[in-house]
Amino acid sequence: MSCLVTVIIPTHNRPDLLDEAISSVANQTLADWEIIVVDDCSTPPVSPAQLQEKFGTTVKVLRHPSSLGGAAAKNTGIKAACGKYIAFLDDDDLYAPTYLEKAVSTLQNHPEINTLFMSVAWFGPNSKWTHESYTDAMNKILADLAGTQVTETLLEFEANRLFKALLKRVPMAFQRPVATREQVMQIGLYQEDCLLWDCDWALRAALNGRCGLVTEGLYLQRSAGQGYSSQPRRRMDHSLSNLEIKKQLIKRNVRPDLAKLIRLNYIQSAQDLSWEYINQNQGFLAVKTMLASFQYGIHFLQIKFLAHALYSCGLSLFSKEQR
């Protein structure tokens, strides 16, 4: 049975937060929606009967028999979606009451926009510093973009310019998309082996037509240290994933100027990863990372980072010999 919007909510072992997330959809000013909860092997399993008793039969539950991760859960929801539009909600976040109405009306009134991104507002005990960090990142990317102010709360961006800006950083607003089901499929499913799957998808969206941004913070993001992929210990994993994203982008058939920019950004990402390795006394891996980057160009900073990596590698070997 078709509906206007499918809201996909991946979840894993967060029953109380999941109820809050679903409640925020149930309280939307736009009523023509379905929710697909994708249970990524929660223990105990999410109960479809209990959710439908609380929220009605427009809530469906699909279950992974083993945990496959958030990207796979989103893909499962996309494949099962019946809505004309697809939106996503993490199980620890909320929608403001007008979220769906604003997103759908914007896409309907501005058919030139292929993908609409939704700005974020923060809540929770850590919201002060996450808001400050987010605001700083948004100010930087919006300065780079110089988007067109279409309405008081809508910016439009030229696709290639947005892509160039997202290569530098992908603030949370650009990880909160709403688009037609056809557009989502054209961009492609989420990369299930990619830790930064939302960032990867945003970059591919920017290569697939004009994008817009609703500047009202209608996506309510919880900041309480509960995020699975945002823990400080995962900074190395983030650097590795960022480098892999750039490597995959290099393989795409894009304009020569964009291809050159991607290669340069790969080198910069390799430098970031090399620095992480150096800080963790893994000089050999730092050297390996920098040497691999030379296939995409040669720059002064590369040579400087390689020298740092070689020095770090030498220190590590010397330290082992002294034991």
mmCIF file of C-alpha atoms in Angstrom:
data_model
loop_
_atom_site.group_PDB
_atom_site.id
_atom_site.type_symbol
_atom_site.label_atom_id
_atom_site.label_comp_id
_atom_site.label_asym_id
_atom_site.label_seq_id
_atom_site.Cartn_x
_atom_site.Cartn_y
_atom_site.Cartn_z
ATOM 1 C CA MET A 1 0.000 0.000 0.000
ATOM 2 C CA SER A 2 1.488 3.337 -1.078
ATOM 3 C CA CYS A 3 1.869 6.421 1.090
ATOM 4 C CA LEU A 4 3.469 9.837 0.767
ATOM 5 C CA VAL A 5 6.530 9.325 2.996
ATOM 6 C CA THR A 6 8.413 6.299 4.262
ATOM 7 C CA VAL A 7 10.422 6.981 7.413
ATOM 8 C CA ILE A 8 13.184 4.414 7.908
ATOM 9 C CA ILE A 9 14.402 3.878 11.485
ATOM 10 C CA PRO A 10 17.334 1.476 11.960
ATOM 11 C CA THR A 11 17.586 0.248 15.560
ATOM 12 C CA HIS A 12 19.718 -1.937 17.786
ATOM 13 C CA ASN A 13 19.088 -2.502 21.511
ATOM 14 C CA ARG A 14 17.444 0.860 22.224
ATOM 15 C CA PRO A 15 13.790 0.081 23.021
ATOM 16 C CA ASP A 16 13.067 3.199 25.082
ATOM 17 C CA LEU A 17 14.766 5.581 22.675
ATOM 18 C CA LEU A 18 13.070 3.854 19.751
ATOM 19 C CA ASP A 19 9.672 4.565 21.296
ATOM 20 C CA GLU A 20 10.615 8.254 21.584
ATOM 21 C CA ALA A 21 11.744 8.350 17.948
ATOM 22 C CA ILE A 22 8.526 6.746 16.700
ATOM 23 C CA SER A 23 6.452 9.084 18.868
ATOM 24 C CA SER A 24 8.069 12.062 17.167
ATOM 25 C CA VAL A 25 6.900 10.705 13.790
ATOM 26 C CA ALA A 26 3.416 9.956 15.140
ATOM 27 C CA ASN A 27 3.163 13.619 16.195
ATOM 28 C CA GLN A 28 3.974 15.014 12.745
ATOM 29 C CA THR A 29 1.741 17.682 11.201
ATOM 30 C CA LEU A 30 1.871 15.614 7.994
ATOM 31 C CA ALA A 31 -0.063 12.402 8.561
ATOM 32 C CA ASP A 32 0.468 10.402 5.336
ATOM 33 C CA TRP A 33 3.466 8.279 6.298
ATOM 34 C CA GLU A 34 4.634 4.792 7.097
ATOM 35 C CA ILE A 35 7.454 3.815 9.439
ATOM 36 C CA ILE A 36 9.776 0.932 8.671
ATOM 37 C CA VAL A 37 11.728 -0.054 11.770
ATOM 38 C CA VAL A 38 14.696 -2.200 10.810
ATOM 39 C CA ASP A 39 15.721 -4.252 13.830
ATOM 40 C CA ASP A 40 19.432 -4.970 13.412
ATOM 41 C CA CYS A 41 19.357 -8.098 15.612
ATOM 42 C CA SER A 42 18.323 -6.464 18.894
ATOM 43 C CA THR A 43 18.238 -8.552 22.067
ATOM 44 C CA PRO A 44 15.400 -9.070 22.774
ATOM 45 C CA PRO A 45 13.934 -8.570 19.304
ATOM 46 C CA VAL A 46 11.758 -5.546 18.609
ATOM 47 C CA SER A 47 8.127 -6.636 18.935
ATOM 48 C CA PRO A 48 5.962 -5.636 15.931
ATOM 49 C CA ALA A 49 2.804 -6.330 17.925
ATOM 50 C CA GLN A 50 3.828 -4.049 20.771
ATOM 51 C CA LEU A 51 4.800 -1.194 18.451
ATOM 52 C CA GLN A 52 1.587 -1.485 16.442
ATOM 53 C CA GLU A 53 -0.439 -1.550 19.640
ATOM 54 C CA LYS A 54 1.201 1.743 20.665
ATOM 55 C CA PHE A 55 1.449 3.487 17.299
ATOM 56 C CA GLY A 56 -0.816 1.735 14.792
ATOM 57 C CA THR A 57 -0.400 -0.517 11.798
ATOM 58 C CA THR A 58 1.525 2.071 9.769
ATOM 59 C CA VAL A 59 4.567 0.943 11.767
ATOM 60 C CA LYS A 60 6.250 -2.098 10.208
ATOM 61 C CA VAL A 61 9.177 -4.059 11.624
ATOM 62 C CA LEU A 62 11.809 -5.897 9.590
ATOM 63 C CA ARG A 63 14.512 -7.877 11.371
ATOM 64 C CA HIS A 64 18.083 -8.836 10.547
ATOM 65 C CA PRO A 65 18.863 -12.289 12.016
ATOM 66 C CA SER A 66 22.434 -11.095 12.620
ATOM 67 C CA SER A 67 23.723 -7.564 13.152
ATOM 68 C CA LEU A 68 24.710 -6.049 9.802
ATOM 69 C CA GLY A 69 25.140 -2.399 10.816
ATOM 70 C CA GLY A 70 23.318 0.859 10.238
ATOM 71 C CA ALA A 71 24.000 1.148 6.507
ATOM 72 C CA ALA A 72 22.600 -2.323 5.831
ATOM 73 C CA ALA A 73 19.567 -1.500 7.977
ATOM 74 C CA LYS A 74 18.902 1.633 5.924
ATOM 75 C CA ASN A 75 19.199 -0.384 2.719
ATOM 76 C CA THR A 76 16.727 -2.974 3.989
ATOM 77 C CA GLY A 77 14.282 -0.148 4.695
ATOM 78 C CA ILE A 78 14.822 1.480 1.304
ATOM 79 C CA LYS A 79 14.108 -1.771 -0.534
ATOM 80 C CA ALA A 80 10.847 -2.220 1.382
ATOM 81 C CA ALA A 81 9.680 1.413 1.172
ATOM 82 C CA CYS A 82 6.313 2.219 -0.396
ATOM 83 C CA GLY A 83 6.416 5.997 0.006
ATOM 84 C CA LYS A 84 6.947 8.499 -2.775
ATOM 85 C CA TYR A 85 9.516 10.159 -0.524
ATOM 86 C CA ILE A 86 12.059 8.544 1.785
ATOM 87 C CA ALA A 87 13.307 10.030 5.039
ATOM 88 C CA PHE A 88 15.559 8.596 7.727
ATOM 89 C CA LEU A 89 15.540 8.837 11.507
ATOM 90 C CA ASP A 90 18.113 7.342 13.864
ATOM 91 C CA ASP A 91 16.613 5.474 16.789
ATOM 92 C CA ASP A 92 18.125 7.910 19.320
ATOM 93 C CA ASP A 93 16.943 11.091 17.557
ATOM 94 C CA LEU A 94 13.655 12.920 17.023
ATOM 95 C CA TYR A 95 11.792 14.914 14.395
ATOM 96 C CA ALA A 96 10.396 18.349 15.172
ATOM 97 C CA PRO A 97 6.602 18.256 14.535
ATOM 98 C CA THR A 98 6.853 19.989 11.143
ATOM 99 C CA TYR A 99 9.819 18.003 9.822
ATOM 100 C CA LEU A 100 8.000 15.896 7.219
ATOM 101 C CA GLU A 101 5.585 18.645 6.186
ATOM 102 C CA LYS A 102 8.461 21.049 5.582
ATOM 103 C CA ALA A 103 10.546 18.512 3.682
ATOM 104 C CA VAL A 104 7.751 17.311 1.411
ATOM 105 C CA SER A 105 6.325 20.763 0.670
ATOM 106 C CA THR A 106 9.811 22.025 -0.176
ATOM 107 C CA LEU A 107 10.437 19.188 -2.620
ATOM 108 C CA GLN A 108 6.985 19.606 -4.156
ATOM 109 C CA ASN A 109 7.329 23.383 -4.557
ATOM 110 C CA HIS A 110 10.905 23.182 -5.867
ATOM 111 C CA PRO A 111 11.073 20.235 -8.283
ATOM 112 C CA GLU A 112 14.516 21.363 -9.429
ATOM 113 C CA ILE A 113 15.879 20.040 -6.091
ATOM 114 C CA ASN A 114 16.821 16.372 -6.330
ATOM 115 C CA THR A 115 17.991 15.850 -2.747
ATOM 116 C CA LEU A 116 16.962 17.946 0.235
ATOM 117 C CA PHE A 117 19.133 18.079 3.332
ATOM 118 C CA MET A 118 17.685 19.026 6.713
ATOM 119 C CA SER A 119 19.430 21.171 9.322
ATOM 120 C CA VAL A 120 19.992 19.866 12.824
ATOM 121 C CA ALA A 121 19.248 21.109 16.330
ATOM 122 C CA TRP A 122 20.899 19.401 19.296
ATOM 123 C CA PHE A 123 19.576 18.280 22.645
ATOM 124 C CA GLY A 124 20.936 16.264 25.561
ATOM 125 C CA PRO A 125 23.701 16.706 28.157
ATOM 126 C CA ASN A 126 26.479 17.215 25.574
ATOM 127 C CA SER A 127 24.456 19.452 23.285
ATOM 128 C CA LYS A 128 26.323 22.687 24.085
ATOM 129 C CA TRP A 129 29.666 21.632 22.657
ATOM 130 C CA THR A 130 28.191 19.566 19.803
ATOM 131 C CA HIS A 131 26.077 22.574 18.802
ATOM 132 C CA GLU A 132 29.161 24.791 18.807
ATOM 133 C CA SER A 133 31.147 22.296 16.734
ATOM 134 C CA TYR A 134 28.258 21.822 14.305
ATOM 135 C CA THR A 135 27.704 25.581 13.938
ATOM 136 C CA ASP A 136 31.391 26.113 13.179
ATOM 137 C CA ALA A 137 31.356 23.369 10.520
ATOM 138 C CA MET A 138 28.156 24.731 8.958
ATOM 139 C CA ASN A 139 29.490 28.286 8.849
ATOM 140 C CA LYS A 140 32.596 27.074 7.048
ATOM 141 C CA ILE A 141 30.799 24.993 4.444
ATOM 142 C CA LEU A 142 28.111 27.611 3.771
ATOM 143 C CA ALA A 143 30.847 30.212 3.237
ATOM 144 C CA ASP A 144 32.438 27.883 0.664
ATOM 145 C CA LEU A 145 29.115 27.183 -1.024
ATOM 146 C CA ALA A 146 27.601 30.651 -1.381
ATOM 147 C CA GLY A 147 24.238 29.010 -1.997
ATOM 148 C CA THR A 148 21.200 30.682 -3.521
ATOM 149 C CA GLN A 149 18.689 31.914 -0.918
ATOM 150 C CA VAL A 150 15.429 30.677 -2.451
ATOM 151 C CA THR A 151 13.207 31.349 0.567
ATOM 152 C CA GLU A 152 13.842 32.500 4.119
ATOM 153 C CA THR A 153 14.599 28.907 5.151
ATOM 154 C CA LEU A 154 15.811 27.271 1.926
ATOM 155 C CA LEU A 155 19.198 27.345 0.245
ATOM 156 C CA GLU A 156 19.952 25.758 -3.112
ATOM 157 C CA PHE A 157 23.413 24.690 -4.257
ATOM 158 C CA GLU A 158 25.035 24.030 -7.583
ATOM 159 C CA ALA A 159 25.821 20.307 -7.458
ATOM 160 C CA ASN A 160 29.523 20.413 -8.319
ATOM 161 C CA ARG A 161 30.157 23.251 -5.903
ATOM 162 C CA LEU A 162 28.453 21.306 -3.119
ATOM 163 C CA PHE A 163 30.510 18.222 -3.959
ATOM 164 C CA LYS A 164 33.744 20.209 -3.698
ATOM 165 C CA ALA A 165 32.710 21.580 -0.301
ATOM 166 C CA LEU A 166 31.655 18.171 1.026
ATOM 167 C CA LEU A 167 35.059 16.758 0.127
ATOM 168 C CA LYS A 168 36.446 18.950 2.926
ATOM 169 C CA ARG A 169 33.772 18.250 5.543
ATOM 170 C CA VAL A 170 30.279 16.750 5.800
ATOM 171 C CA PRO A 171 28.430 18.464 8.679
ATOM 172 C CA MET A 172 25.527 16.598 10.219
ATOM 173 C CA ALA A 173 22.895 18.533 8.245
ATOM 174 C CA PHE A 174 24.260 16.975 5.044
ATOM 175 C CA GLN A 175 23.826 13.526 6.584
ATOM 176 C CA ARG A 176 20.052 14.025 7.002
ATOM 177 C CA PRO A 177 18.522 13.674 3.505
ATOM 178 C CA VAL A 178 14.962 13.508 2.211
ATOM 179 C CA ALA A 179 14.386 12.579 -1.433
ATOM 180 C CA THR A 180 12.029 10.716 -3.724
ATOM 181 C CA ARG A 181 12.422 6.949 -3.778
ATOM 182 C CA GLU A 182 13.520 7.204 -7.426
ATOM 183 C CA GLN A 183 16.241 9.695 -6.557
ATOM 184 C CA VAL A 184 17.482 7.561 -3.661
ATOM 185 C CA MET A 185 17.794 4.571 -5.980
ATOM 186 C CA GLN A 186 19.541 6.655 -8.623
ATOM 187 C CA ILE A 187 22.140 7.797 -6.096
ATOM 188 C CA GLY A 188 22.479 4.237 -4.886
ATOM 189 C CA LEU A 189 22.186 2.307 -1.651
ATOM 190 C CA TYR A 190 24.356 3.011 1.356
ATOM 191 C CA GLN A 191 27.804 1.401 1.341
ATOM 192 C CA GLU A 192 27.550 -1.326 3.962
ATOM 193 C CA ASP A 193 31.312 -1.731 4.431
ATOM 194 C CA CYS A 194 31.808 2.002 5.004
ATOM 195 C CA LEU A 195 31.855 3.381 8.562
ATOM 196 C CA LEU A 196 31.056 6.917 7.359
ATOM 197 C CA TRP A 197 28.174 5.730 5.172
ATOM 198 C CA ASP A 198 26.168 8.945 5.554
ATOM 199 C CA CYS A 199 29.120 11.052 4.396
ATOM 200 C CA ASP A 200 29.735 8.786 1.423
ATOM 201 C CA TRP A 201 26.059 8.959 0.404
ATOM 202 C CA ALA A 202 26.010 12.761 0.673
ATOM 203 C CA LEU A 203 28.987 13.031 -1.681
ATOM 204 C CA ARG A 204 27.283 10.764 -4.213
ATOM 205 C CA ALA A 205 24.056 12.761 -3.859
ATOM 206 C CA ALA A 206 25.963 15.932 -4.712
ATOM 207 C CA LEU A 207 27.098 14.289 -7.945
ATOM 208 C CA ASN A 208 23.492 13.475 -8.860
ATOM 209 C CA GLY A 209 21.778 16.798 -9.373
ATOM 210 C CA ARG A 210 20.876 19.964 -7.517
ATOM 211 C CA CYS A 211 20.624 19.812 -3.732
ATOM 212 C CA GLY A 212 18.882 22.038 -1.219
ATOM 213 C CA LEU A 213 19.145 22.704 2.508
ATOM 214 C CA VAL A 214 16.343 23.579 4.902
ATOM 215 C CA THR A 215 18.075 25.917 7.353
ATOM 216 C CA GLU A 216 15.621 25.389 10.217
ATOM 217 C CA GLY A 217 16.917 22.869 12.745
ATOM 218 C CA LEU A 218 14.036 20.409 12.404
ATOM 219 C CA TYR A 219 16.061 17.219 12.815
ATOM 220 C CA LEU A 220 16.592 16.907 16.572
ATOM 221 C CA GLN A 221 19.844 15.129 17.281
ATOM 222 C CA ARG A 222 20.568 13.649 20.701
ATOM 223 C CA SER A 223 24.010 14.340 22.124
ATOM 224 C CA ALA A 224 24.554 12.171 25.182
ATOM 225 C CA GLY A 225 27.612 10.118 24.239
ATOM 226 C CA GLN A 226 25.384 7.281 23.046
ATOM 227 C CA GLY A 227 26.412 7.213 19.374
ATOM 228 C CA TYR A 228 27.992 3.972 18.209
ATOM 229 C CA SER A 229 30.343 5.440 15.593
ATOM 230 C CA SER A 230 31.087 8.787 17.250
ATOM 231 C CA GLN A 231 33.147 7.485 20.197
ATOM 232 C CA PRO A 232 36.596 9.166 20.492
ATOM 233 C CA ARG A 233 38.377 5.798 20.199
ATOM 234 C CA ARG A 234 37.052 5.492 16.665
ATOM 235 C CA ARG A 235 38.955 8.467 15.285
ATOM 236 C CA MET A 236 41.404 6.132 13.545
ATOM 237 C CA ASP A 237 38.499 4.187 12.042
ATOM 238 C CA HIS A 238 36.998 7.452 10.788
ATOM 239 C CA SER A 239 40.295 8.416 9.120
ATOM 240 C CA LEU A 240 40.528 5.010 7.433
ATOM 241 C CA SER A 241 36.925 5.228 6.230
ATOM 242 C CA ASN A 242 37.408 8.771 4.929
ATOM 243 C CA LEU A 243 40.428 7.649 2.907
ATOM 244 C CA GLU A 244 38.509 4.695 1.465
ATOM 245 C CA ILE A 245 35.622 6.979 0.432
ATOM 246 C CA LYS A 246 38.040 9.177 -1.522
ATOM 247 C CA LYS A 247 39.629 6.089 -3.078
ATOM 248 C CA GLN A 248 36.237 4.882 -4.324
ATOM 249 C CA LEU A 249 35.396 8.356 -5.664
ATOM 250 C CA ILE A 250 38.598 8.313 -7.720
ATOM 251 C CA LYS A 251 37.210 5.282 -9.576
ATOM 252 C CA ARG A 252 34.038 7.136 -10.615
ATOM 253 C CA ASN A 253 33.675 8.712 -14.055
ATOM 254 C CA VAL A 254 33.575 12.419 -13.166
ATOM 255 C CA ARG A 255 34.652 15.659 -14.840
ATOM 256 C CA PRO A 256 38.458 16.080 -15.096
ATOM 257 C CA ASP A 257 38.488 19.060 -12.718
ATOM 258 C CA LEU A 258 36.553 17.081 -10.103
ATOM 259 C CA ALA A 259 38.788 14.043 -10.607
ATOM 260 C CA LYS A 260 41.854 16.210 -9.966
ATOM 261 C CA LEU A 261 40.241 17.629 -6.836
ATOM 262 C CA ILE A 262 39.380 14.142 -5.532
ATOM 263 C CA ARG A 263 42.974 12.994 -6.007
ATOM 264 C CA LEU A 264 44.247 16.035 -4.114
ATOM 265 C CA ASN A 265 41.747 15.388 -1.345
ATOM 266 C CA TYR A 266 42.886 11.757 -1.173
ATOM 267 C CA ILE A 267 46.417 12.994 -0.548
ATOM 268 C CA GLN A 268 45.203 15.320 2.204
ATOM 269 C CA SER A 269 43.205 12.485 3.783
ATOM 270 C CA ALA A 270 46.281 10.243 3.607
ATOM 271 C CA GLN A 271 48.212 12.903 5.506
ATOM 272 C CA ASP A 272 45.528 12.979 8.200
ATOM 273 C CA LEU A 273 45.616 9.188 8.522
ATOM 274 C CA SER A 274 49.411 9.155 8.562
ATOM 275 C CA TRP A 275 49.377 11.663 11.416
ATOM 276 C CA GLU A 276 47.010 9.411 13.373
ATOM 277 C CA TYR A 277 49.402 6.488 12.854
ATOM 278 C CA ILE A 278 52.370 8.593 13.953
ATOM 279 C CA ASN A 279 50.541 9.631 17.135
ATOM 280 C CA GLN A 280 49.924 5.951 17.888
ATOM 281 C CA ASN A 281 53.560 4.995 17.255
ATOM 282 C CA GLN A 282 52.683 3.030 14.137
ATOM 283 C CA GLY A 283 55.369 4.493 11.918
ATOM 284 C CA PHE A 284 55.395 1.640 9.398
ATOM 285 C CA LEU A 285 51.697 2.110 8.628
ATOM 286 C CA ALA A 286 52.229 5.871 8.368
ATOM 287 C CA VAL A 287 54.996 5.308 5.802
ATOM 288 C CA LYS A 288 52.855 2.816 3.882
ATOM 289 C CA THR A 289 49.941 5.260 3.772
ATOM 290 C CA MET A 290 52.036 8.133 2.476
ATOM 291 C CA LEU A 291 53.816 6.026 -0.148
ATOM 292 C CA ALA A 292 50.450 4.875 -1.498
ATOM 293 C CA SER A 293 49.349 8.499 -1.886
ATOM 294 C CA PHE A 294 52.104 9.293 -4.403
ATOM 295 C CA GLN A 295 50.190 7.456 -7.145
ATOM 296 C CA TYR A 296 47.738 10.388 -7.119
ATOM 297 C CA GLY A 297 50.261 13.225 -7.282
ATOM 298 C CA ILE A 298 53.278 14.751 -5.587
ATOM 299 C CA HIS A 299 53.124 17.756 -3.258
ATOM 300 C CA PHE A 300 55.490 19.340 -0.763
ATOM 301 C CA LEU A 301 53.392 18.427 2.276
ATOM 302 C CA GLN A 302 53.354 14.808 1.165
ATOM 303 C CA ILE A 303 57.139 14.703 1.260
ATOM 304 C CA LYS A 304 57.114 16.419 4.649
ATOM 305 C CA PHE A 305 54.617 13.908 6.061
ATOM 306 C CA LEU A 306 56.584 11.010 4.582
ATOM 307 C CA ALA A 307 59.690 12.318 6.339
ATOM 308 C CA HIS A 308 57.752 12.481 9.623
ATOM 309 C CA ALA A 309 56.495 8.939 9.034
ATOM 310 C CA LEU A 310 59.994 7.615 8.259
ATOM 311 C CA TYR A 311 61.333 9.291 11.402
ATOM 312 C CA SER A 312 58.514 7.759 13.457
ATOM 313 C CA CYS A 313 59.199 4.362 11.913
ATOM 314 C CA GLY A 314 62.896 4.704 12.762
ATOM 315 C CA LEU A 315 62.084 5.592 16.373
ATOM 316 C CA SER A 316 59.842 2.533 16.656
ATOM 317 C CA LEU A 317 62.578 0.229 15.328
ATOM 318 C CA PHE A 318 65.187 1.796 17.618
ATOM 319 C CA SER A 319 62.868 1.376 20.601
ATOM 320 C CA LYS A 320 62.395 -2.324 19.808
ATOM 321 C CA GLU A 321 66.150 -2.870 19.516
ATOM 322 C CA GLN A 322 66.718 -1.306 22.928
ATOM 323 C CA ARG A 323 64.362 -3.770 24.658
#
